[in-house]
Short mmCIF file of C-alpha atoms and ligand atoms in Angstrom, two decimals:
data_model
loop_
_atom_site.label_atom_id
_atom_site.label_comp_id
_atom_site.label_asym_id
_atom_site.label_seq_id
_atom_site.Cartn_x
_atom_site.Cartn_y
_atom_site.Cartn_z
CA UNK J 29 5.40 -29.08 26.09
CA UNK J 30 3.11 -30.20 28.87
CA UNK J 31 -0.45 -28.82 29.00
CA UNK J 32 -1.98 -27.62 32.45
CA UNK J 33 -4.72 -29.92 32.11
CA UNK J 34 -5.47 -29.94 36.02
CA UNK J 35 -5.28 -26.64 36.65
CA UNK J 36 -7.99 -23.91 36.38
CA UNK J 37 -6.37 -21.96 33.67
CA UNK J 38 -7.74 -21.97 30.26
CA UNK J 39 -7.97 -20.50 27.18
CA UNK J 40 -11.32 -20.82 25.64
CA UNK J 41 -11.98 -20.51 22.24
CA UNK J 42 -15.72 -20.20 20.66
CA UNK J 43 -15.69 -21.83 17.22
CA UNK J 44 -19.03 -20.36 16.55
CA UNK J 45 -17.36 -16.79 16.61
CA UNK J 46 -14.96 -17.73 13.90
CA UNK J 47 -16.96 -19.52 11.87
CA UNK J 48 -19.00 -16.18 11.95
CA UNK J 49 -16.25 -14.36 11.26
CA UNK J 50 -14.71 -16.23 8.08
CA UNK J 51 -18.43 -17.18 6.81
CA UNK J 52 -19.33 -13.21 7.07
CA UNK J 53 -16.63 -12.24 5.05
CA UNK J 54 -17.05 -14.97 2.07
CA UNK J 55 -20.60 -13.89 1.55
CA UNK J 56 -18.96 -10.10 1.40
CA UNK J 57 -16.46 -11.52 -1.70
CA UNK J 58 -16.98 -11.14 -5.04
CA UNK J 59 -18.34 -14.27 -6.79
CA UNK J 60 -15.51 -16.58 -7.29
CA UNK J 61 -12.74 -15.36 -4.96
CA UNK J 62 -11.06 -17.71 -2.71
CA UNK J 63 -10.52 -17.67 1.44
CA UNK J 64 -7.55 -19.08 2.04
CA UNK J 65 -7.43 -19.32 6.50
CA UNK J 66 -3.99 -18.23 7.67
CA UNK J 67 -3.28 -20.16 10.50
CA UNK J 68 0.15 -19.61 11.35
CA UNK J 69 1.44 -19.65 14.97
CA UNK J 70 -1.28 -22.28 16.08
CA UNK J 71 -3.59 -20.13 14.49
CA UNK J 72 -2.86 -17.24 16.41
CA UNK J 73 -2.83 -18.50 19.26
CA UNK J 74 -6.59 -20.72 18.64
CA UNK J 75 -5.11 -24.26 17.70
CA UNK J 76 -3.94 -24.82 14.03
CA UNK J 77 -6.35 -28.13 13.65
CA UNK J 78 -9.42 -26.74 15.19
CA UNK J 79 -9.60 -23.32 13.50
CA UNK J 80 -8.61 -25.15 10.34
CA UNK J 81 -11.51 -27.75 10.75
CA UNK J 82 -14.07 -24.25 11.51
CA UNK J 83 -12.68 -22.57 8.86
CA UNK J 84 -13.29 -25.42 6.22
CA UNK J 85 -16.95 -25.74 7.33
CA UNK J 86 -17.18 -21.86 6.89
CA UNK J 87 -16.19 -21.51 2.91
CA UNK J 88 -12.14 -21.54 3.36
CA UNK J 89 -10.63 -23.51 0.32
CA UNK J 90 -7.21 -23.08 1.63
CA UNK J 91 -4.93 -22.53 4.47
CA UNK J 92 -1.86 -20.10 4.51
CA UNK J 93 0.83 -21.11 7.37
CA UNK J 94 3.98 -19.32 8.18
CA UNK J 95 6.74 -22.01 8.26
CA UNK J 96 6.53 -25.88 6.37
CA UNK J 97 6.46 -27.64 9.60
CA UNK J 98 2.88 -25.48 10.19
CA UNK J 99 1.90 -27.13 6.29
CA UNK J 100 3.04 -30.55 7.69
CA UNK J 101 0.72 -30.52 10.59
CA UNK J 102 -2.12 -29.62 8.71
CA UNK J 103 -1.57 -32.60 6.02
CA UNK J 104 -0.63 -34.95 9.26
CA UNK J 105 -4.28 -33.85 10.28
CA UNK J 106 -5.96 -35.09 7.01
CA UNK J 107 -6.46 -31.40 5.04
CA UNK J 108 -6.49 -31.65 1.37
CA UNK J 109 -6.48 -28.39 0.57
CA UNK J 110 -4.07 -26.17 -1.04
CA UNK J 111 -1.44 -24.61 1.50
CA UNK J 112 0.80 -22.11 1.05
CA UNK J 113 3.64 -21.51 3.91
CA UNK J 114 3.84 -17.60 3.04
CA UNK J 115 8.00 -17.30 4.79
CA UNK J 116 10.89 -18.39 2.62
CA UNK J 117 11.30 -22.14 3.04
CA UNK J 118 15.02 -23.50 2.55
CA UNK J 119 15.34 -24.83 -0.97
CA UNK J 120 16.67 -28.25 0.56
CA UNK J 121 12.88 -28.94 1.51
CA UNK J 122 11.70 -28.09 -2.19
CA UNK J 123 10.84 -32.26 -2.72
CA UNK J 124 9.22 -32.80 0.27
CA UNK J 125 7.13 -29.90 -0.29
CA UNK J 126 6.29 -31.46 -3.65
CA UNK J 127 5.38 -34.81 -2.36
CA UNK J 128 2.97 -33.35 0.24
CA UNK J 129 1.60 -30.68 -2.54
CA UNK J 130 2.31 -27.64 -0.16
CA UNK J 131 3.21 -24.48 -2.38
CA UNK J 132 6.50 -22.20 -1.77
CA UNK J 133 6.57 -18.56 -1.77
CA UNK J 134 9.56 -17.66 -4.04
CA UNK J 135 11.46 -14.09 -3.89
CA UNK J 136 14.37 -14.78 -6.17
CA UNK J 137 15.27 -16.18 -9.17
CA UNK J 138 18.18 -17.62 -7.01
CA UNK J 139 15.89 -19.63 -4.72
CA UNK J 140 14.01 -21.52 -8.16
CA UNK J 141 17.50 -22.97 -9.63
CA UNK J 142 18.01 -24.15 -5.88
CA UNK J 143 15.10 -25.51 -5.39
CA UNK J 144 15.26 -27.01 -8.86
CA UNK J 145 18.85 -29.42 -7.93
CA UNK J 146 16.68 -30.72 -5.03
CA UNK J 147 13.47 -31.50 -7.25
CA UNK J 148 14.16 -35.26 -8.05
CA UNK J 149 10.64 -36.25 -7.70
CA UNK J 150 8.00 -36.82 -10.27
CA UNK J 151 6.03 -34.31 -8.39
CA UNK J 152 6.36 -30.54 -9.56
CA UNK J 153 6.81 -28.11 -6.94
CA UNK J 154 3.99 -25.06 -6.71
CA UNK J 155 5.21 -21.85 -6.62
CA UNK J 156 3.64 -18.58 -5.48
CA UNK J 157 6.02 -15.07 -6.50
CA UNK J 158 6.26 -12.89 -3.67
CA UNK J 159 6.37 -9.23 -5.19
CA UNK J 160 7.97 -7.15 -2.92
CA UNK J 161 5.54 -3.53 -3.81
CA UNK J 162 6.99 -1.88 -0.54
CA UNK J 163 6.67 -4.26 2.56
CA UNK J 164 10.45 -4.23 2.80
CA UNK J 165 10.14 -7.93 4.01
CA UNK J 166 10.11 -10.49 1.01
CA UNK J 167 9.79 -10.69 -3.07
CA UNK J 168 10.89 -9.47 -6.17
CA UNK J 169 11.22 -5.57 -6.11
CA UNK J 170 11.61 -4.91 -10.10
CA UNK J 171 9.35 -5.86 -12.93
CA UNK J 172 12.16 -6.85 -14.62
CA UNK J 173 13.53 -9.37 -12.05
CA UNK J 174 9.35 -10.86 -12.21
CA UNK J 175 10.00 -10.71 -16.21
CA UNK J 176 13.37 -13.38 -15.52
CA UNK J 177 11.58 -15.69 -12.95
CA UNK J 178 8.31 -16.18 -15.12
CA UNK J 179 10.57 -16.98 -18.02
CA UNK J 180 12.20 -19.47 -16.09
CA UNK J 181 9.07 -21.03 -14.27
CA UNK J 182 7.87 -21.12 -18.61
CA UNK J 183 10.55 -23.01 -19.46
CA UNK J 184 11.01 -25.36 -16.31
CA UNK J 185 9.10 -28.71 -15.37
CA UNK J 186 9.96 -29.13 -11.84
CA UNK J 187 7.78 -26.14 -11.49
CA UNK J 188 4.02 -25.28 -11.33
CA UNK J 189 3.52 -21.44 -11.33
CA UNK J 190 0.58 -21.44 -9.21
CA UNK J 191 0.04 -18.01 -7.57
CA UNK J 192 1.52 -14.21 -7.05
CA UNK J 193 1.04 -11.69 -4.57
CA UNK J 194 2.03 -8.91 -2.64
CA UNK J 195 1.47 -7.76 0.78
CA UNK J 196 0.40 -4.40 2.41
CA UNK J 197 2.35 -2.64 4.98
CA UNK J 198 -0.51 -0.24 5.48
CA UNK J 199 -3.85 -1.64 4.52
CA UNK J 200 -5.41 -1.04 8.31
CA UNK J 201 -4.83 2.53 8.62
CA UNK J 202 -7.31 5.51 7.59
CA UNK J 203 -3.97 7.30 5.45
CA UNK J 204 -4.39 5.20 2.59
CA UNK J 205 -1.37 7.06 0.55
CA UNK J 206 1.43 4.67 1.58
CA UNK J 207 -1.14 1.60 0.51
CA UNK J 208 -1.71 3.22 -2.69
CA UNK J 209 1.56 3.76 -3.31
CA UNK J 210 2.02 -0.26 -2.81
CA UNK J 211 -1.01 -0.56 -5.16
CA UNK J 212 0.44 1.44 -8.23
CA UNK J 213 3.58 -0.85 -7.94
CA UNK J 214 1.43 -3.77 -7.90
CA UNK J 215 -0.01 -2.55 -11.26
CA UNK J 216 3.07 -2.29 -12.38
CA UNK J 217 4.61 -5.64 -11.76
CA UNK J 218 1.04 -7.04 -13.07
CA UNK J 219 1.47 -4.75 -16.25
CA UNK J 220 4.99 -6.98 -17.32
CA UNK J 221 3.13 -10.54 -16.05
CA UNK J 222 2.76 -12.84 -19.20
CA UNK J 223 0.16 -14.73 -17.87
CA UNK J 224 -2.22 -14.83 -14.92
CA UNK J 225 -1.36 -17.76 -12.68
CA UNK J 226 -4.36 -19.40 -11.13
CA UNK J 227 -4.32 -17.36 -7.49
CA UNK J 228 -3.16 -13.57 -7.72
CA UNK J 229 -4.08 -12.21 -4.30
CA UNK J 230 -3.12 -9.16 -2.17
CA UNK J 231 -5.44 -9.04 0.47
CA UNK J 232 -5.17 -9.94 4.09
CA UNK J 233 -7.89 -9.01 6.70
CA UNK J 234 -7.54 -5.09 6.12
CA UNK J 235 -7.12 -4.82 2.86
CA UNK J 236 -10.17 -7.29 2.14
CA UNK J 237 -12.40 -5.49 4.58
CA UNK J 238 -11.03 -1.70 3.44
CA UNK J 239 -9.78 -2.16 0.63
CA UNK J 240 -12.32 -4.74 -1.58
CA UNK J 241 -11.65 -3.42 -4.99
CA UNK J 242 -8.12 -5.02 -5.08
CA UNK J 243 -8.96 -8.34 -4.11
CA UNK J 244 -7.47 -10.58 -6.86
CA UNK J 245 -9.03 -13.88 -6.91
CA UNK J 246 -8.04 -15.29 -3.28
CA UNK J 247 -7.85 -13.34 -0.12
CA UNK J 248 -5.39 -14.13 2.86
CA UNK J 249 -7.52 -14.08 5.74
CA UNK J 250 -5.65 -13.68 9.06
CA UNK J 251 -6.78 -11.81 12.01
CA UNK J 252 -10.23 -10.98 11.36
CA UNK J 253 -11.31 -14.40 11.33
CA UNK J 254 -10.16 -14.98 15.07
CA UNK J 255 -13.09 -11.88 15.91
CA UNK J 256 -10.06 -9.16 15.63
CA UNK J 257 -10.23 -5.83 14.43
CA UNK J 258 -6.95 -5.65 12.24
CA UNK J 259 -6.58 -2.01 12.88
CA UNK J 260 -7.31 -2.26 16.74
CA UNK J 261 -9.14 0.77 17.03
CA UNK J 262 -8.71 3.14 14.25
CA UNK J 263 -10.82 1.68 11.28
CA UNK J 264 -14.60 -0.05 12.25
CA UNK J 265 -14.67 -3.25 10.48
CA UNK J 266 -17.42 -3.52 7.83
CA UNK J 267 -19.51 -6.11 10.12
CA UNK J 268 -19.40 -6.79 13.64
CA UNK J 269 -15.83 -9.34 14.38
CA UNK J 270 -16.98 -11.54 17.18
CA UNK J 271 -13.71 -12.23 19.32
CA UNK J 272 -13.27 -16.15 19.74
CA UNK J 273 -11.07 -15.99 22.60
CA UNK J 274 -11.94 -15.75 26.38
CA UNK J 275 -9.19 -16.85 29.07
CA UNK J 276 -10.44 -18.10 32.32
CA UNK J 277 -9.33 -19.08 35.80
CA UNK J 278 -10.49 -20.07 39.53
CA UNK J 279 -9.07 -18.25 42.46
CA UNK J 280 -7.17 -21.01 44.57
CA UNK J 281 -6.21 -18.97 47.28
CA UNK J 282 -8.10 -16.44 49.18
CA UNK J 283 -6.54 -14.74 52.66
CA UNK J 284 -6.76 -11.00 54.21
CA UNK J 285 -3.51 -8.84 53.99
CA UNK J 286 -2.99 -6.95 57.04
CA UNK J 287 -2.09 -3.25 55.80
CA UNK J 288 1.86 -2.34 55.45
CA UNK J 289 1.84 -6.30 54.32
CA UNK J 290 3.71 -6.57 50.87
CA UNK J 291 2.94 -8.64 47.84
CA UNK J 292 5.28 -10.79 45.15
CA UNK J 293 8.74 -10.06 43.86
CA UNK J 294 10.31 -7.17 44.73
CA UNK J 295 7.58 -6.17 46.98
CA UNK J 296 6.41 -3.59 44.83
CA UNK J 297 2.87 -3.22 46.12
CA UNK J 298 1.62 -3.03 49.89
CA UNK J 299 -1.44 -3.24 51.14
CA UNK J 300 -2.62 0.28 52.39
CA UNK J 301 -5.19 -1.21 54.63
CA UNK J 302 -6.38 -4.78 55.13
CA UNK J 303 -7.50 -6.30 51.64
CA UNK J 304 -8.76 -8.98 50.50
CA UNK J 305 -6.10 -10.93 48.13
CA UNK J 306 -6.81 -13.94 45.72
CA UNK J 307 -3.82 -16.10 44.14
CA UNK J 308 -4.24 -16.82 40.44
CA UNK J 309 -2.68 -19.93 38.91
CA UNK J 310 -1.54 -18.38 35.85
CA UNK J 311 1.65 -16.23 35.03
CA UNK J 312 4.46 -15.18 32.19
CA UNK J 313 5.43 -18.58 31.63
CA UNK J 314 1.87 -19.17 30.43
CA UNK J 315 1.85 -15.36 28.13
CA UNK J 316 0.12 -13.60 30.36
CA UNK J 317 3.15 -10.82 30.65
CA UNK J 318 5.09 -9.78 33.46
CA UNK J 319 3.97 -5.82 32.24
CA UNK J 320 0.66 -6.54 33.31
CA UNK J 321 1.23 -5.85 36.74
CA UNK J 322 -1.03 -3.00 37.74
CA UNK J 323 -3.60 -4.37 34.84
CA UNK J 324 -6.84 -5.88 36.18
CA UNK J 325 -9.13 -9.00 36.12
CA UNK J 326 -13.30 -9.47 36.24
CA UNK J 327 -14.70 -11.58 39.18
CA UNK J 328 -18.38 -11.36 39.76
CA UNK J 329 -18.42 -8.19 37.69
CA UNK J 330 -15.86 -6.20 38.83
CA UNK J 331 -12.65 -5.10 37.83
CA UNK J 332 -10.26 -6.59 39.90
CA UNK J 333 -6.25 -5.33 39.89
CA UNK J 334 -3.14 -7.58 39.70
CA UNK J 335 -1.27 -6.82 42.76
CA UNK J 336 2.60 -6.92 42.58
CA UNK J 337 4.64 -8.80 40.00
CA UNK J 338 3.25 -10.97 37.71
CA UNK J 339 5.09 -14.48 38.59
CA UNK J 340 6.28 -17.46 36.40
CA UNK J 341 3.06 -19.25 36.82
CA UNK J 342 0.74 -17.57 39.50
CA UNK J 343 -0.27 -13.84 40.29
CA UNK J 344 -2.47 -11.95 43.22
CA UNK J 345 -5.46 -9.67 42.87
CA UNK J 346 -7.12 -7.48 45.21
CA UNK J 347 -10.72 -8.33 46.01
CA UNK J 348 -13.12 -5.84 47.23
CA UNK J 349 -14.81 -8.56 49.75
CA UNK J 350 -13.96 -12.46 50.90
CA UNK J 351 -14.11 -14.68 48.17
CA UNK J 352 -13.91 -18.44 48.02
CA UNK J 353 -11.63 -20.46 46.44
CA UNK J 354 -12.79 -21.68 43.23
CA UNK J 355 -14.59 -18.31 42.32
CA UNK J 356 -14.62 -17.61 38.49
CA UNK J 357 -11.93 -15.26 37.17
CA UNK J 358 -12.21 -13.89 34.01
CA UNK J 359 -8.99 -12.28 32.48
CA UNK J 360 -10.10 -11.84 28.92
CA UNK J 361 -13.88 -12.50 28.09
CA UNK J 362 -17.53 -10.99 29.17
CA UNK J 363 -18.43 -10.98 32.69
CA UNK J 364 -21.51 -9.65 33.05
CA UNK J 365 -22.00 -7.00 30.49
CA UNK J 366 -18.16 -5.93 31.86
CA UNK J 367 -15.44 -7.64 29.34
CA UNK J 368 -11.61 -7.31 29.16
CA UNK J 369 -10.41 -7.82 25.34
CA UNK J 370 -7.36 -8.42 24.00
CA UNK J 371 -7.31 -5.07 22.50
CA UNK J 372 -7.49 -3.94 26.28
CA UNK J 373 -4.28 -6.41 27.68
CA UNK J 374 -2.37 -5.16 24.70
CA UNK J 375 -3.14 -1.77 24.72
CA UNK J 376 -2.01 -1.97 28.76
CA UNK J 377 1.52 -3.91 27.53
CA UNK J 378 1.93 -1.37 24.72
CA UNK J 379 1.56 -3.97 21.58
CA UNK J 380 -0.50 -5.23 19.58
CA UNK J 381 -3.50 -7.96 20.07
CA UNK J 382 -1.72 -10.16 17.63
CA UNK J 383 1.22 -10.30 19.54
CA UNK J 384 -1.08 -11.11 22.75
CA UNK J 385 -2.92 -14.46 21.28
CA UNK J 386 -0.40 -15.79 19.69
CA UNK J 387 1.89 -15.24 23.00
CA UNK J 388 -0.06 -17.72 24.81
CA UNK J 389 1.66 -20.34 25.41
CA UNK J 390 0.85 -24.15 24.93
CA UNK J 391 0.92 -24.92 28.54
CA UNK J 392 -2.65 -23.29 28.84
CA UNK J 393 -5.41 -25.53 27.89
CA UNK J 394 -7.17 -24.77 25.23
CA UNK J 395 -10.80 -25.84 25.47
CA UNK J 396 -13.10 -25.41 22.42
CA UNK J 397 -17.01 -24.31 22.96
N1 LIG Q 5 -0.55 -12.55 4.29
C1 LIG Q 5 0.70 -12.49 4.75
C2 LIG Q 5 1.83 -12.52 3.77
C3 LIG Q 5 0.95 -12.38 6.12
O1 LIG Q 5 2.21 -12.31 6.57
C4 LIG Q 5 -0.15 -12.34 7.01
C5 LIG Q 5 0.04 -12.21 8.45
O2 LIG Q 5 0.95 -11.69 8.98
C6 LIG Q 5 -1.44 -12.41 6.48
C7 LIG Q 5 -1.61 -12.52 5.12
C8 LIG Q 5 -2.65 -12.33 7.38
O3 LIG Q 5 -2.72 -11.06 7.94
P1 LIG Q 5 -3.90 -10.66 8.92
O4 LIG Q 5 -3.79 -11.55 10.09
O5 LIG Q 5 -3.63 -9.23 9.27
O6 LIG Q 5 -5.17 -10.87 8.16
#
């Protein structure tokens, strides 16, 4: 993928906030529990390497990625750490997991004795179980079925049973009856478990900020870490989250609209007297979404709207005076004392801020402060 390197378009992404944000919540653990960074999907969004490299400095002993190719990156970069890649890898991979000491989640007995044709290695393959307590997603779903894989891991030496966990559906909401519900049938797969293997964790942002008494001895820490609140709006997080991501652009062209004049595809919007309009080199091709037509931008402290369709890689805002070209745009960030926040673009596209940072594609350069 090319990167917009000479354009004015960029994502910028405070490491101070982040470190902030993971360092804040290790002090909060309990003495001896584990931050593993998750920092799938380019680390939502922030740049796998760089948020890993903050995160390390700030107390995380570990990384959690998504898919192996994430784990590969991260060992290509130089990390030593323990990673776990958290989706179901294809047994075929099992060995070269092994070789590059990245653990597998594991949700059926089915999976191991796959896995197990492929180990031919010296190296054993770490395993974490994936208990499925009511996420509907991945895992074992019976005590019994945990009963038959912990047997086998016992008597096999291709594998090193290394961690277990579950993963709540519900952790960021103020109903806690559908979590606790997930956390009896936790206790209940724990209540069959032979031994303890050395991580048993549960917790990902939520449940570790709302939810500290079940925090095994390693959290997963996702969202929070990026200055997010994991429940957008409806729990306050136990300190303040500072948000790490600001995007940023430069008007680069300015011109008056005579009124009845229409703007962009479709011509959905005219000009109901003479404006002011500024082009903005950014668009859907870049994640900022096609529904945020109608949505608005900050220049010189004022909220600005997006005129018209959002285009593949350039959009128009109404100004309330002339502008240069090459005035500051902000489109998520502080301008001012006035800010736009994630929260605020996903609320307008009807989603979640998750979905909005890690949307953002790699053309925009990311630029690290
Ligand atoms: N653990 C698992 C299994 C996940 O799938 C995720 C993210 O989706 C996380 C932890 C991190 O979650 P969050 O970003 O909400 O902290």
């Amino acid at each position: 993928m090319t990167i917009g390197i000479h354009r004015p378009t960029q994502l910028v992404i405070n490491r101070a906030a982040i470190y902030h944000n993971i360092a804040t919540e290790k002090s909060r653990l309990k003495p001896g529990v584990e931050l593993f960074q998750v920092v799938k999907a380019n680390g939502y969004g922030h740049g796998i390497v760089e948020v890993a490299t903050v995160a390390e400095r700030a107390g995380a002993t570990g990384f959690c990625v998504a898919i192996l190719d994430e784990a590969l990156t991260l060992r290509d970069a130089g990390f030593k750490q323990p990673i776990l890649v958290l989706g179901i890898t294809e047994p075929q991979y099992a060995d070269l997991m092994a070789t590059n000491r990245i653990s597998a989640t594991v949700g059926s007995i089915d999976w191991l004795k796959e896995a197990a044709n492929y180990l031919t290695g010296d190296n054993q393959l770490a395993v974490h179980i994936a208990l499925d307590t009511g996420m509907g997603r991945i895992g074992f779903q019976y005590p019994e079925e945990l009963r038959t894989a912990t047997e086998y891991l016992e008597s096999s030496s291709q594998f090193n049973f290394e961690g277990i966990f579950t993963h709540f559906s519900k952790a960021d909401a103020a109903d806690t009856a559908y979590f606790q519900h997930q956390l009896a049938r936790w206790q209940a797969f724990m209540a069959v478990l032979p031994v303890r293997p050395k991580y048993v964790h549960v917790s990902n942002s939520a449940t570790s900020l709302w939810h500290d008494a079940c925090n095994g001895n390693m959290i997963r820490y996702g969202v929070a870490a990026y200055g997010l609140n994991p429940s957008g709006v409806e729990l306050t997080p136990p300190f303040e989250l500072q948000p790490a991501m600001s995007l940023t652009t430069k008007m680069v062209f300015v011109k008056k609209l005579p009124k009845g004049y229409s703007v962009s595809y479709g011509a959905t919007y005219t000009a109901q007297q003479d404006e002011w309009v500024a082009t903005l080199p950014i668009g859907y091709a870049d994640g900022y979404e096609r529904r945020l037509q109608g949505f608005h931008v900050l220049v010189d402290a004022n909220y600005c709207d997006i005129i018209g369709r959002v285009c593949m890689d350039q959009l128009m805002i109404r100004l309330p005076h002339e502008y240069p070209v090459g005035t500051e745009v902000t489109m998520i960030g502080e301008d001012h004392g006035k800010t736009i926040s994630l929260q605020d673009v996903a609320d307008y596209c009807g989603t979640i801020h998750y979905e909005i940072a890690c949307g953002f594609t790699e053309r925009l350069n990311r630029t690290y402060i």
